[in-house]
Structure formats: C-alpha cells, structure tokens
Amino acid sequence: GPVYEVPFGTLYSSKVKNLICAGRCMSVSQDMWDIMRVIPCCAVTGQAAGTAAAMSDDFASLDIKTLQNQ
C-alpha cells in the first residue's frame, strides 16, 4: 500500500514550549484523518514523541537525524 511520512514538526507547536503530542491528538486534514487514526500511526508518532521528549525540551532545535537514529 501507500507509504505516508509524518513530519516531526507536526507533533509540536512552536508557540507552546515543552508540549508534544502524538496519535489521534494531531490536527490533520479530512483526507489524512483516515490514515492518522489507525494504531500504527498512533504507535510510531507516540514513539517519536516520547523519544524526543527524553532527548530535549526544545523540539524545534532537535536534530532529526539523531532522533531517527535513536
């Protein structure tokens, strides 16, 4: 099936420091809602959010390659 990429920048807001969300808490367009509501997307965005929170409190400056390697 198709492969969709979820940019890390969609998990946090630049307006609220130290807030990161994942899974069904994300705001997406109607077309993507069917994709983002399923368990695999919830799981991988949750893993990314948790790992990022353990690595840094400034998500905007977090090195994405380092996060991906973790």
mmCIF file of C-alpha atoms in Angstrom:
data_model
loop_
_atom_site.group_PDB
_atom_site.id
_atom_site.type_symbol
_atom_site.label_atom_id
_atom_site.label_comp_id
_atom_site.label_asym_id
_atom_site.label_seq_id
_atom_site.Cartn_x
_atom_site.Cartn_y
_atom_site.Cartn_z
ATOM 1 C CA GLY A 1 0.000 0.000 0.000
ATOM 2 C CA PRO A 2 0.953 3.636 0.010
ATOM 3 C CA VAL A 3 3.559 4.965 2.431
ATOM 4 C CA TYR A 4 2.927 8.249 4.215
ATOM 5 C CA GLU A 5 5.510 10.301 6.060
ATOM 6 C CA VAL A 6 4.563 12.302 9.135
ATOM 7 C CA PRO A 7 6.880 15.286 9.589
ATOM 8 C CA PHE A 8 8.224 15.611 13.141
ATOM 9 C CA GLY A 9 7.196 19.279 13.115
ATOM 10 C CA THR A 10 3.538 18.226 13.198
ATOM 11 C CA LEU A 11 3.996 16.778 16.700
ATOM 12 C CA TYR A 12 4.787 20.029 18.487
ATOM 13 C CA SER A 13 3.853 23.695 18.452
ATOM 14 C CA SER A 14 6.386 26.488 18.266
ATOM 15 C CA LYS A 15 4.032 28.576 20.417
ATOM 16 C CA VAL A 16 3.918 26.245 23.439
ATOM 17 C CA LYS A 17 7.284 25.134 24.814
ATOM 18 C CA ASN A 18 7.655 21.564 26.115
ATOM 19 C CA LEU A 19 4.374 20.347 24.622
ATOM 20 C CA ILE A 20 4.430 17.430 22.211
ATOM 21 C CA CYS A 21 1.529 15.269 21.121
ATOM 22 C CA ALA A 22 1.007 12.136 19.098
ATOM 23 C CA GLY A 23 -1.578 9.785 17.686
ATOM 24 C CA ARG A 24 -5.150 10.970 17.445
ATOM 25 C CA CYS A 25 -4.354 14.282 19.147
ATOM 26 C CA MET A 26 -2.835 15.620 15.937
ATOM 27 C CA SER A 27 -4.666 18.074 13.732
ATOM 28 C CA VAL A 28 -4.881 16.868 10.136
ATOM 29 C CA SER A 29 -6.997 17.486 7.067
ATOM 30 C CA GLN A 30 -10.046 15.350 6.375
ATOM 31 C CA ASP A 31 -8.120 13.339 3.763
ATOM 32 C CA MET A 32 -5.465 12.338 6.280
ATOM 33 C CA TRP A 33 -7.794 11.604 9.199
ATOM 34 C CA ASP A 34 -8.443 8.057 7.969
ATOM 35 C CA ILE A 35 -4.685 7.462 7.851
ATOM 36 C CA MET A 36 -3.710 9.073 11.185
ATOM 37 C CA ARG A 37 -6.416 7.474 13.335
ATOM 38 C CA VAL A 38 -5.136 3.903 12.959
ATOM 39 C CA ILE A 39 -2.944 2.142 15.511
ATOM 40 C CA PRO A 40 0.347 2.029 13.534
ATOM 41 C CA CYS A 41 0.394 5.812 13.097
ATOM 42 C CA CYS A 42 -0.539 6.319 16.725
ATOM 43 C CA ALA A 43 2.257 3.985 17.788
ATOM 44 C CA VAL A 44 5.050 5.479 15.708
ATOM 45 C CA THR A 45 4.135 9.089 16.469
ATOM 46 C CA GLY A 46 3.957 8.129 20.151
ATOM 47 C CA GLN A 47 7.389 6.556 19.988
ATOM 48 C CA ALA A 48 8.812 9.613 18.222
ATOM 49 C CA ALA A 49 7.216 11.992 20.721
ATOM 50 C CA GLY A 50 8.427 10.024 23.736
ATOM 51 C CA THR A 51 11.952 9.671 22.400
ATOM 52 C CA ALA A 52 12.101 13.369 21.521
ATOM 53 C CA ALA A 53 10.862 14.340 24.987
ATOM 54 C CA ALA A 54 13.601 12.207 26.554
ATOM 55 C CA MET A 55 16.233 13.820 24.343
ATOM 56 C CA SER A 56 15.360 17.509 24.558
ATOM 57 C CA ASP A 57 12.992 20.157 25.796
ATOM 58 C CA ASP A 58 13.459 22.291 22.675
ATOM 59 C CA PHE A 59 11.850 20.262 19.913
ATOM 60 C CA ALA A 60 12.408 22.885 17.215
ATOM 61 C CA SER A 61 16.190 22.620 17.588
ATOM 62 C CA LEU A 62 16.300 18.828 17.939
ATOM 63 C CA ASP A 63 18.423 17.164 15.268
ATOM 64 C CA ILE A 64 16.041 14.939 13.305
ATOM 65 C CA LYS A 65 18.778 12.516 12.200
ATOM 66 C CA THR A 66 19.776 11.946 15.833
ATOM 67 C CA LEU A 67 16.132 11.354 16.746
ATOM 68 C CA GLN A 68 15.714 8.906 13.868
ATOM 69 C CA ASN A 69 18.861 7.018 14.918
ATOM 70 C CA GLN A 70 17.531 6.648 18.455
#
